[in-house]
Amino acid sequence: MDIASLRAQHPDHWKKACAIRTLTLDAVAAANSGHSGMPMGMADVATVLYEKHLNFDASQPDWPNRDRFILSAGHGSMLIYSLLHLTGDAEFPIEQLKNFRQWGGKTAGHPENFLAKAIETTTGPLGQGIAMAVGFAIAEESLRARWGAKIIDHHTYVIAGDGCLMEGVSQEAIGLAGRHELSRLIVMWDNNGITIDGKVSLSDRTDQIARFAASGWDTFECDGHDPADIDRALTEAKASAKPAFIACKTHIALGSSAQDTSKGHGALTDAKLIADTKAAYGWDYPAFEIPQDVQSAWKAIGSRGAETRKEWEARFAALSDSKKQLFQRQFACEAPAKLAAVIRAMKKQAVETAPKVATRRASEMVLEVVNPVMTETLGGSADLTGSNNTKTADLGVFDPINRKGRYVYYGIREHGMAAAMNGIALHGGLRPYGGTFMCFTDYARPAMRLSALMHAPVVYVMTHDSIGLGEDGPTHQPVEHLAISRATPNTMVFRPADLVETAEAWEIALSSKATPSVMALSRQNLMPVRKTHTSKNLSAQGAYVLEDATAKRQVILIATGSEVEIAVKAREALEAEGIGTRVVSMPCMELFAQQDEAYRRKVLPAGPVRIGIEAAVRLGGWDRWLLGERGREGKEAFIGMTGFGASAPAERLYAEFGITVEATVAKAKALLG
Ligand SMILES: Cc1ncc(C[n+]2csc(CCOP(=O)(O)OP(=O)(O)O)c2C)c(N)n1
Ligand SMILES: [Mg+2]
């Protein structure tokens, strides 16, 4: 349909949609940067979605049973900012749009979930939004089963572009959603045939409809500019018993001279182009000005869900006090009081029984006691359940017949799993954790980075955390992965040494409201290193004195995880020779860095020589504790990896790569001179 007939046939709709288009043009012009074409092309779809389908209340954008809207094509951020402004979201007055992409604003270049209540997820890295949406839909199914449809019953809508569908992670997401029959998930594809380099056909000829259908989705098509057709497609999609995909045929940068070209993708800032486009729209108002009738129409859309929200509140109020408290605690991401108690009991028992177990097994032992008292956990693994030790007895499996199951078989989809876990965490009400091999952090990395940026407290259970995994060889042996995880802001990287530290790490991770955790866990059995019970969570300080020097302190050995055992044995040998040696266990560098200077100095006093021991590359943050913080050049050493590992039994590898008690003792003596 051309613009003239659209205007003539749907004049009210046309004006509402043009409000989005012109706000986009004005904001992008003001910022002199941004992406105009996508909001201009998808304005009709978004208008129909907000007007007729999306269950939301602009006055309370974060009520728990709202429909979730995810703009996977995050570069089109002006679409969501326009919608929020027009519907009357208090966080988006017109000044925010005038300050698009400026310091301190809520209208960042790409939508950021931590800047505004109504923005469900950060998007911008293409493909992440659609993959997170699968997590939102899993969360909705799981919570609806637990709480009943009176409390949780909503859809998750996604707008995805060609880019989102080309990114590999979308395939992982589509497969997962299809298998789990996530019928409340509706993806609207901005089928404009254009990306930055030109036509989609330059690089792709995928039949998207066939692709989604092949993974178990219902598929629909519509003219993405005809409101009646869009409404029909959305209505049909909602009725589907499968996840639904709607191919919306659109024109990028509709109505401008850049329409249907890659020029339309980016910032349309040319004054004449903007004036001509507005003329074509029949829009005769100054920049950022919306006529009163259009404003009122949009405000009515913004408040149309208020009744529904109030009805929900009444239903919620009718729940028993204990149920209400549970719901509120879980949605506030607060750990139950019982968590500390079960962790303490586990630690005490660990010291008494001193089991020699791998920390991946220790992690399972912890989850066995945590999962029953923390029913909001939703575990999973990317096809390594038996290796990651992520599934405990009581969980049950999440699938279309058992939505109450608390374990997700994510399949061999590390990236999709991580993104889905982000969605689950951001939905609220559940705490996702999921496992793979530490080495495949790489496969999950883009979503792990987003967990950190978005303040999503996801727990990554990364087992087989070093050459200690042995025979599988260097493809599977992480050496640089601790470094990249530690380099990521707002991420806690735990490398516990035994069952006690593993329990402490889980307690911290599951008490965190806004920081993801990476659990680096060993495949191989480890000697318990915590010999006495203390109810205090020592790992919460990041590092602590595990064993102190008896003679005059000359050496400090700092180690993490599986290498703490080496440090303890090296200390024994050095002490036997009269060389006073302290062992510092450092399960979490980030938390140690957060301690005050007095504590850090107490643990790492200046003077003694220092040796760091970790079966990974030194780049993983070691210089700060060895050279810095009053360490001294020439009086420090690092025992770890300098290259890739190899395939052999673990003990042989440790010997060959020189990560041994003997090497530590020799190094200490050499440094002492
Ligand atoms: C992972 C990732 N790679 C690259 C980019 C840069 N980028 C932003 S938009 C875009 C093109 C997207 O095409 P499409 O989804 O069709 O958007 P449209 O041009 O139709 O608005 C690219 C390559 C990105 N944001 N994320
Ligand atoms: Mg496109």
XYZ file of C-alpha atoms and ligand atoms in Angstrom:
700
model
C 0.000 0.000 0.000
C 1.351 3.442 -0.828
C 1.443 6.342 1.583
C -1.449 8.195 -0.017
C -3.877 5.309 0.333
C -2.670 4.503 3.832
C -3.305 8.091 4.862
C -6.687 8.078 3.243
C -7.836 4.733 4.596
C -6.500 4.946 8.132
C -6.162 8.647 8.943
C -6.129 8.273 12.741
C -3.669 5.438 12.704
C -1.534 7.302 10.214
C -1.148 10.307 12.498
C -0.260 8.190 15.504
C 2.378 6.323 13.539
C 3.723 9.541 12.063
C 4.218 10.890 15.567
C 6.773 8.095 16.023
C 8.319 8.793 12.642
C 8.669 12.523 13.121
C 9.934 12.284 16.705
C 12.545 9.912 15.335
C 13.543 12.302 12.577
C 13.692 15.220 15.032
C 15.675 13.422 17.716
C 18.175 11.964 15.267
C 18.618 15.396 13.705
C 19.160 16.961 17.137
C 21.726 14.326 18.078
C 23.201 14.359 14.605
C 23.467 10.605 14.997
C 21.303 7.553 15.390
C 19.146 5.340 13.220
C 16.089 6.805 11.557
C 14.987 4.146 9.116
C 13.986 1.343 11.402
C 11.520 3.321 13.583
C 10.121 4.942 10.430
C 9.586 1.513 8.911
C 8.176 -0.212 11.978
C 6.056 2.647 13.304
C 2.840 1.068 12.020
C 3.517 -2.322 13.548
C 4.499 -0.720 16.861
C 1.415 1.491 16.874
C -0.945 -1.444 16.356
C 0.920 -3.496 18.940
C 0.649 -0.763 21.582
C -2.869 0.261 20.674
C -4.494 -3.139 20.359
C -2.365 -5.855 21.889
C 0.363 -4.978 24.356
C -0.918 -5.245 27.898
C 0.823 -2.420 29.708
C 0.160 0.591 31.888
C 2.380 3.587 31.247
C 1.790 4.867 34.758
C 3.272 1.684 36.208
C 5.628 0.245 33.647
C 7.053 -2.431 35.927
C 3.960 -4.214 37.227
C 4.806 -7.896 37.248
C 2.153 -9.271 34.884
C 2.679 -6.766 32.068
C 3.391 -7.997 28.586
C 7.086 -7.688 27.816
C 8.173 -5.756 24.747
C 11.710 -6.265 23.508
C 13.226 -4.185 20.762
C 15.778 -6.681 19.544
C 16.781 -4.346 16.725
C 18.148 -1.996 19.372
C 19.612 0.475 16.916
C 16.026 1.570 16.323
C 15.962 2.912 19.874
C 13.981 5.995 18.886
C 11.059 3.654 18.274
C 10.865 2.696 21.921
C 11.672 6.181 23.221
C 8.910 7.654 21.041
C 6.449 5.039 22.245
C 7.316 5.673 25.871
C 7.068 9.414 25.483
C 3.799 9.272 23.567
C 2.107 6.870 25.953
C 2.986 9.114 28.879
C 5.749 7.224 30.646
C 6.948 9.661 33.319
C 10.579 8.845 32.640
C 10.329 10.059 29.050
C 9.233 13.692 28.846
C 9.969 15.420 25.540
C 13.245 16.799 26.961
C 14.589 13.250 27.020
C 13.924 12.922 23.294
C 15.476 16.304 22.620
C 18.543 14.999 24.407
C 18.719 11.757 22.494
C 22.129 10.097 22.876
C 23.466 12.679 25.316
C 25.330 12.281 28.576
C 23.202 11.449 31.580
C 19.989 10.868 29.623
C 17.655 7.893 29.518
C 17.567 8.030 25.739
C 20.918 6.335 25.201
C 22.108 5.345 21.746
C 20.730 1.868 22.325
C 18.033 1.008 24.882
C 19.479 0.305 28.335
C 17.356 -1.633 30.810
C 19.043 -0.022 33.814
C 18.119 3.494 32.719
C 14.342 3.168 32.679
C 11.713 0.893 34.184
C 9.893 0.355 30.902
C 12.960 -0.860 29.059
C 12.992 -4.581 29.649
C 16.415 -5.324 28.247
C 19.478 -3.691 26.868
C 19.684 -4.372 23.152
C 21.985 -3.283 20.381
C 24.238 -6.282 19.915
C 22.048 -7.839 17.238
C 20.430 -11.159 18.053
C 20.599 -10.727 21.818
C 17.071 -9.379 22.134
C 15.358 -12.273 20.400
C 17.482 -14.729 22.384
C 16.701 -13.008 25.672
C 13.036 -12.987 24.766
C 13.115 -16.783 24.801
C 14.229 -16.507 28.424
C 11.376 -14.117 29.181
C 8.946 -16.596 27.669
C 10.461 -19.509 29.606
C 10.148 -17.460 32.790
C 6.524 -16.658 32.017
C 5.650 -20.311 31.444
C 7.473 -21.389 34.569
C 5.887 -18.713 36.744
C 2.409 -19.262 35.316
C 2.709 -22.925 36.290
C 3.811 -21.993 39.789
C 1.521 -19.089 40.507
C -1.451 -19.777 38.271
C -2.727 -17.693 35.383
C -4.426 -15.249 37.711
C -1.017 -13.993 38.785
C 1.243 -14.583 35.794
C -0.189 -14.703 32.306
C 1.393 -12.512 29.674
C 3.000 -12.370 26.259
C 6.520 -11.471 25.212
C 6.670 -9.437 22.002
C 9.841 -8.907 20.035
C 10.728 -6.684 17.128
C 13.673 -8.184 15.313
C 15.401 -7.033 12.168
C 17.280 -8.791 9.412
C 20.434 -8.457 11.481
C 18.932 -10.205 14.506
C 17.854 -13.097 12.311
C 21.235 -13.396 10.628
C 23.169 -13.576 13.886
C 23.920 -17.161 14.873
C 22.443 -16.812 18.332
C 19.009 -16.391 16.799
C 19.156 -19.983 15.564
C 19.893 -21.212 19.071
C 17.000 -19.140 20.379
C 14.563 -20.261 17.703
C 15.379 -23.925 18.277
C 14.952 -23.619 22.010
C 11.666 -21.729 21.758
C 10.259 -24.185 19.228
C 11.133 -27.211 21.334
C 9.546 -25.700 24.390
C 6.407 -24.568 22.560
C 6.660 -21.087 24.008
C 3.305 -19.998 22.682
C 3.378 -16.643 24.454
C 6.367 -15.549 22.425
C 5.649 -13.453 19.359
C 8.429 -12.226 17.114
C 7.689 -9.488 14.600
C 10.273 -9.362 11.860
C 11.031 -6.018 10.284
C 11.268 -7.510 6.833
C 12.672 -4.516 4.976
C 15.307 -6.349 2.955
C 17.962 -3.796 3.893
C 20.996 -3.788 6.175
C 23.962 -1.422 6.387
C 25.910 -2.738 3.422
C 22.926 -2.765 1.117
C 20.266 -5.313 0.285
C 19.956 -8.393 2.462
C 20.356 -10.397 -0.737
C 24.028 -9.401 -0.819
C 24.680 -11.888 1.916
C 21.613 -14.016 2.551
C 18.825 -15.880 0.845
C 17.285 -17.655 3.788
C 13.590 -18.397 3.609
C 12.843 -17.101 7.105
C 9.291 -18.406 7.175
C 10.501 -21.903 6.330
C 13.296 -21.588 8.843
C 11.031 -20.721 11.751
C 8.466 -23.308 10.711
C 11.217 -25.930 10.642
C 11.917 -25.270 14.305
C 8.317 -25.633 15.386
C 6.981 -22.098 15.130
C 3.738 -20.910 13.636
C 4.386 -18.331 10.973
C 2.371 -15.403 9.699
C 2.843 -12.621 7.222
C 1.446 -9.134 6.989
C 1.803 -5.829 5.236
C 3.769 -4.007 7.896
C 2.177 -0.676 7.042
C -1.472 -1.700 6.911
C -2.904 -1.460 10.436
C -5.768 -3.842 9.742
C -3.452 -6.480 8.351
C -1.007 -6.058 11.235
C -3.854 -6.411 13.715
C -5.051 -9.565 11.988
C -1.585 -11.118 12.070
C -1.092 -10.284 15.737
C -4.504 -11.658 16.625
C -3.740 -14.909 14.827
C -0.282 -15.117 16.365
C -1.698 -14.771 19.852
C -4.097 -17.646 19.209
C -1.286 -19.970 18.187
C -0.227 -22.828 20.444
C 3.366 -22.434 19.298
C 5.792 -19.537 19.332
C 4.741 -17.186 16.570
C 6.744 -15.464 13.890
C 5.224 -12.618 11.908
C 7.037 -11.482 8.808
C 6.071 -7.827 8.520
C 6.816 -6.515 5.030
C 8.056 -2.998 5.572
C 9.882 -0.142 3.906
C 12.903 1.168 5.754
C 12.802 4.967 6.156
C 9.259 5.018 4.758
C 8.301 8.149 2.906
C 11.780 9.633 2.669
C 14.090 9.837 -0.307
C 16.182 7.186 1.459
C 13.281 4.712 1.549
C 14.248 1.131 0.679
C 17.954 1.935 0.618
C 20.745 1.314 3.077
C 21.130 5.063 3.391
C 17.845 4.930 5.252
C 19.357 2.705 7.931
C 21.403 5.387 9.636
C 21.004 9.000 10.658
C 18.841 11.025 8.292
C 19.868 14.538 9.251
C 19.587 16.481 6.021
C 17.145 19.355 6.609
C 15.591 19.147 3.161
C 15.154 15.399 3.365
C 13.425 15.800 6.717
C 11.181 18.603 5.449
C 10.244 16.650 2.322
C 9.514 13.545 4.358
C 7.264 15.410 6.758
C 5.486 16.957 3.785
C 4.916 13.500 2.351
C 3.439 12.488 5.701
C 1.164 15.510 5.679
C 2.825 16.534 8.942
C 2.895 20.266 9.333
C 4.162 20.851 12.855
C 7.406 22.187 14.280
C 10.080 19.781 15.455
C 9.171 17.726 18.530
C 5.617 19.006 18.455
C 2.729 16.582 18.494
C -0.766 17.928 17.838
C -3.177 17.718 20.725
C -5.497 15.113 19.214
C -2.605 12.770 18.485
C -1.212 13.316 21.976
C -4.557 12.455 23.527
C -4.955 9.367 21.398
C -1.545 8.107 22.480
C -2.147 8.950 26.144
C -5.339 6.921 26.003
C -3.302 3.996 24.717
C -0.883 4.499 27.608
C -3.620 4.257 30.198
C -5.760 1.595 28.579
C -4.072 -1.121 30.664
C -4.587 0.611 34.016
C -7.812 -1.293 34.736
C -6.223 -4.615 33.929
C -3.321 -3.756 36.155
C -5.652 -2.819 39.015
C -7.611 -6.036 38.591
C -4.347 -7.902 38.825
C -3.442 -6.022 41.985
C -6.741 -7.055 43.519
C -6.092 -10.687 42.638
C -2.611 -10.412 44.067
C -3.945 -8.838 47.255
C -6.223 -11.844 47.702
C -3.266 -14.210 47.985
C -2.251 -15.394 51.427
C 0.315 -13.275 53.233
C 2.953 -15.934 52.935
C 2.424 -16.261 49.183
C 2.556 -12.516 48.731
C 5.773 -12.324 50.672
C 7.286 -15.146 48.671
C 6.333 -13.488 45.391
C 7.670 -10.138 46.489
C 10.898 -11.599 47.799
C 11.488 -13.532 44.615
C 10.702 -10.576 42.360
C 12.935 -8.353 44.491
C 15.707 -10.903 43.898
C 16.269 -11.349 47.589
C 17.690 -14.580 48.938
C 15.588 -16.367 51.562
C 16.744 -16.223 55.173
C 17.199 -19.995 55.024
C 20.003 -19.719 52.496
C 22.565 -18.597 55.053
C 21.500 -21.376 57.403
C 21.845 -24.207 54.885
C 25.189 -22.863 53.684
C 26.480 -22.670 57.237
C 25.376 -26.223 57.949
C 26.978 -27.429 54.734
C 30.267 -25.715 55.602
C 30.307 -27.240 59.058
C 29.634 -30.675 57.675
C 32.309 -30.172 55.011
C 34.934 -29.431 57.624
C 33.886 -32.450 59.679
C 33.811 -34.933 56.825
C 36.581 -33.373 54.697
C 35.460 -34.851 51.371
C 38.048 -34.902 48.608
C 35.805 -33.855 45.738
C 36.054 -31.804 42.577
C 34.563 -28.350 43.018
C 32.031 -29.158 40.277
C 30.815 -31.964 42.525
C 31.014 -29.632 45.517
C 28.815 -27.238 43.576
C 26.265 -29.997 43.079
C 26.354 -30.794 46.793
C 25.649 -27.152 47.529
C 22.816 -27.019 45.010
C 21.303 -30.125 46.603
C 20.748 -28.168 49.789
C 20.075 -24.776 48.202
C 17.499 -25.708 45.565
C 14.912 -26.960 48.063
C 15.028 -23.732 50.079
C 15.354 -21.419 47.096
C 12.565 -22.517 44.833
C 13.147 -19.634 42.436
C 16.275 -21.255 41.023
C 16.005 -22.472 37.440
C 18.983 -24.634 36.565
C 20.282 -25.883 33.283
C 23.211 -26.856 31.158
C 24.227 -26.705 27.533
C 24.222 -30.482 27.115
C 26.793 -31.118 29.831
C 24.487 -31.863 32.740
C 26.486 -34.829 33.990
C 29.761 -32.938 33.701
C 28.618 -29.602 35.084
C 26.764 -31.259 37.975
C 23.975 -28.745 37.633
C 20.920 -30.962 38.044
C 19.824 -31.843 41.531
C 17.351 -34.511 42.490
C 14.312 -32.399 43.260
C 14.242 -30.092 40.246
C 12.222 -31.900 37.591
C 12.632 -31.035 33.930
C 11.054 -27.950 32.360
C 9.179 -28.847 29.183
C 5.737 -28.370 27.627
C 4.176 -31.043 29.806
C 5.926 -30.052 33.004
C 6.200 -26.290 33.175
C 6.916 -26.603 36.867
C 10.178 -28.389 36.124
C 13.130 -26.335 37.299
C 15.792 -27.728 35.005
C 16.214 -26.631 31.409
C 18.002 -28.809 28.890
C 19.349 -25.934 26.817
C 20.956 -28.217 24.269
C 24.327 -27.418 22.714
C 23.590 -23.721 22.740
C 25.942 -21.920 25.119
C 25.197 -18.519 23.649
C 21.465 -19.122 23.521
C 21.525 -20.441 27.069
C 23.366 -17.411 28.395
C 21.030 -15.030 26.595
C 17.967 -16.958 27.757
C 19.263 -16.808 31.318
C 19.555 -13.043 30.955
C 15.928 -12.940 29.907
C 14.866 -15.181 32.784
C 16.732 -13.008 35.279
C 15.361 -9.772 33.837
C 11.818 -11.092 33.766
C 11.952 -11.337 37.524
C 10.763 -13.995 39.914
C 13.397 -16.600 39.022
C 17.115 -17.088 39.455
C 18.760 -18.817 36.528
C 22.005 -20.744 36.637
C 23.466 -22.760 33.827
C 26.553 -24.717 33.029
C 29.039 -25.474 30.327
C 32.799 -25.986 30.177
C 34.808 -22.930 31.231
C 36.501 -22.969 27.842
C 33.148 -22.358 26.174
C 32.783 -19.115 28.007
C 33.820 -17.891 24.562
C 30.632 -19.246 23.044
C 28.490 -17.549 25.658
C 30.547 -14.411 25.948
C 28.361 -11.750 24.231
C 25.485 -12.607 26.538
C 27.763 -12.859 29.590
C 28.928 -9.348 28.894
C 25.314 -8.216 28.745
C 24.527 -9.915 32.077
C 27.138 -7.663 33.603
C 26.067 -4.521 31.786
C 22.380 -5.119 32.504
C 22.920 -5.988 36.194
C 21.431 -9.443 35.675
C 22.559 -11.751 38.512
C 22.921 -14.870 36.382
C 25.177 -17.650 37.688
C 27.463 -19.285 35.144
C 28.574 -22.715 36.269
C 31.801 -23.123 34.331
C 33.378 -26.469 35.063
C 36.578 -28.081 33.780
C 38.322 -24.848 34.574
C 41.964 -25.583 33.661
C 44.493 -28.083 32.308
C 43.283 -30.103 35.285
C 40.606 -31.500 32.991
C 43.369 -33.554 31.418
C 42.963 -35.772 28.407
C 40.444 -33.722 26.406
C 43.356 -31.453 25.603
C 43.961 -27.818 24.742
C 40.724 -27.210 22.835
C 38.937 -27.813 26.108
C 41.466 -26.366 28.536
C 40.809 -22.730 29.373
C 43.886 -20.581 29.941
C 42.703 -17.062 29.066
C 39.094 -17.348 30.215
C 39.591 -16.244 33.789
C 41.307 -13.159 32.406
C 38.457 -12.170 30.109
C 35.883 -12.857 32.805
C 37.822 -10.835 35.368
C 38.315 -8.023 32.870
C 34.545 -7.706 32.511
C 33.126 -4.996 34.758
C 30.422 -5.949 37.263
C 31.240 -9.642 37.199
C 32.271 -11.799 40.127
C 34.607 -14.590 39.130
C 34.800 -17.286 41.775
C 37.434 -19.985 41.735
C 36.773 -21.887 44.940
C 39.346 -24.286 46.363
C 37.123 -26.812 48.085
C 33.605 -27.561 49.245
C 33.638 -24.844 51.901
C 34.675 -22.131 49.474
C 32.236 -23.448 46.873
C 29.399 -23.141 49.374
C 30.515 -19.616 50.216
C 30.726 -18.665 46.552
C 27.195 -19.899 45.902
C 25.903 -18.003 48.904
C 27.379 -14.781 47.561
C 26.226 -15.426 44.000
C 22.669 -16.220 45.054
C 22.512 -13.191 47.319
C 23.583 -10.862 44.549
C 20.871 -8.681 43.079
C 22.745 -6.973 40.303
C 25.968 -8.805 39.523
C 26.447 -12.016 37.559
C 28.839 -14.674 38.812
C 31.178 -17.020 37.040
C 31.900 -20.193 38.995
C 35.175 -21.643 37.756
C 35.055 -25.224 38.976
C 37.464 -28.100 38.727
C 36.925 -31.387 37.002
C 39.529 -33.089 39.188
C 39.160 -33.963 42.854
C 40.732 -31.508 45.261
C 42.047 -31.802 48.781
C 39.930 -29.864 51.273
C 41.878 -26.820 52.413
C 39.563 -25.288 55.004
C 40.272 -27.263 58.147
C 38.293 -25.326 60.724
C 34.714 -24.187 60.620
C 33.804 -20.553 60.766
C 30.281 -19.394 60.151
C 31.622 -16.200 58.607
C 31.755 -16.245 54.807
C 35.481 -15.736 54.272
C 35.166 -15.785 50.493
C 33.029 -12.662 50.716
C 36.267 -10.788 51.366
C 37.635 -12.133 48.110
C 40.880 -13.330 49.658
C 41.925 -14.296 53.153
C 44.792 -15.829 55.067
C 44.235 -19.548 54.851
C 47.402 -20.569 56.692
C 49.903 -18.216 58.239
C 53.631 -18.350 58.680
C 54.852 -19.793 61.961
C 58.404 -18.592 61.548
C 59.215 -15.022 60.426
C 57.051 -14.382 57.374
C 59.237 -14.377 54.255
C 56.934 -15.742 51.590
C 53.311 -15.210 50.642
C 51.767 -17.756 48.312
C 48.569 -16.552 46.697
C 46.490 -19.155 44.930
C 43.021 -19.843 43.645
C 40.909 -22.946 43.188
C 42.726 -26.171 42.444
C 46.109 -24.536 42.991
C 45.472 -23.674 46.638
C 46.364 -27.274 47.400
C 49.776 -26.721 45.788
C 50.284 -23.583 47.858
C 49.398 -25.401 51.070
C 51.850 -28.205 50.357
C 54.596 -25.785 49.280
C 54.091 -23.870 52.511
C 54.588 -27.080 54.501
C 57.859 -27.722 52.692
C 59.103 -24.163 53.128
C 58.108 -24.021 56.779
C 59.924 -27.320 57.329
C 63.042 -25.511 56.161
C 62.367 -22.636 58.534
C 61.060 -20.291 55.825
C 57.963 -18.638 57.242
C 55.240 -18.852 54.597
C 51.710 -17.554 54.437
C 49.051 -18.980 52.131
C 46.399 -16.618 50.868
C 43.400 -18.177 49.198
C 41.904 -15.777 46.676
C 38.587 -17.186 45.471
C 37.344 -13.870 44.076
C 39.689 -11.068 43.023
C 36.853 -8.623 42.432
C 35.594 -8.931 45.995
C 39.115 -8.616 47.387
C 39.618 -5.449 45.358
C 36.460 -4.058 46.976
C 37.801 -4.490 50.531
C 39.270 -1.488 52.272
C 42.970 -0.896 52.045
C 43.556 -1.873 55.657
C 42.170 -5.349 55.052
C 44.036 -5.768 51.784
C 47.290 -4.795 53.492
C 46.612 -7.144 56.342
C 46.229 -10.055 53.950
C 49.063 -8.958 51.677
C 51.564 -7.040 53.797
C 54.548 -5.514 52.038
C 57.869 -7.228 52.601
C 57.709 -10.937 51.895
C 58.237 -12.272 48.390
C 55.019 -13.135 46.619
C 54.133 -15.984 44.331
C 50.820 -16.284 42.536
C 49.726 -19.769 41.550
C 46.927 -20.338 39.063
C 46.766 -22.756 36.132
C 45.924 -19.968 33.703
C 47.650 -16.949 32.167
C 49.074 -14.252 34.424
C 47.053 -11.595 32.619
C 44.097 -12.660 34.746
C 44.575 -9.790 37.165
C 47.684 -11.065 38.924
C 49.972 -8.079 38.492
C 47.947 -6.011 40.899
C 48.569 -8.504 43.713
C 52.133 -9.423 42.790
C 53.715 -6.230 41.483
C 51.231 -3.701 42.762
C 49.664 -3.191 46.202
C 53.226 -2.848 47.514
C 54.635 -5.959 45.978
C 58.072 -5.498 44.469
C 59.433 -6.132 41.022
C 61.927 -8.960 41.148
C 60.431 -10.188 44.393
C 57.464 -11.802 42.812
C 56.680 -14.673 40.514
C 53.727 -16.298 38.880
C 53.348 -20.000 38.443
C 50.769 -20.723 35.786
C 50.305 -21.130 32.065
C 52.024 -19.209 29.302
C 50.467 -20.991 26.359
C 47.918 -23.619 25.492
C 47.677 -26.860 27.392
C 47.944 -30.359 25.953
C 46.252 -33.713 25.981
C 47.458 -35.956 28.792
C 46.435 -37.009 32.275
C 46.112 -33.978 34.538
C 48.974 -34.845 36.852
C 51.372 -35.149 33.954
C 50.208 -31.789 32.611
C 50.785 -30.033 35.922
C 54.261 -31.541 36.036
C 55.077 -30.680 32.429
C 53.861 -27.112 32.751
C 55.707 -26.659 36.025
C 52.708 -25.946 38.224
C 53.938 -28.003 41.149
C 54.862 -27.887 44.800
C 58.529 -28.340 43.895
C 58.498 -25.502 41.386
C 56.844 -23.248 43.945
C 59.372 -24.080 46.640
C 62.282 -23.597 44.244
C 60.897 -20.278 43.043
C 60.417 -19.018 46.583
C 63.951 -19.879 47.510
C 65.308 -18.279 44.349
C 63.424 -15.067 45.096
C 64.738 -15.031 48.644
C 68.193 -15.312 47.137
C 26.359 -8.091 16.836
C 26.259 -6.844 16.038
N 26.941 -6.740 14.887
C 26.910 -5.604 14.185
C 26.197 -4.523 14.614
C 26.198 -3.230 13.832
N 24.909 -3.050 13.170
C 23.952 -2.294 13.707
S 22.543 -2.298 12.817
C 23.236 -3.299 11.649
C 22.443 -3.731 10.444
C 21.207 -4.360 10.873
O 20.375 -4.630 9.802
P 18.840 -4.768 10.096
O 18.626 -5.569 11.305
O 18.208 -5.232 8.850
O 18.401 -3.308 10.452
P 17.811 -2.208 9.463
O 18.949 -1.763 8.594
O 16.751 -2.869 8.687
O 17.359 -1.146 10.378
C 24.531 -3.628 11.982
C 25.407 -4.490 11.168
C 25.493 -4.669 15.825
N 24.783 -3.698 16.348
N 25.526 -5.837 16.506
Mg 16.762 -4.649 7.648
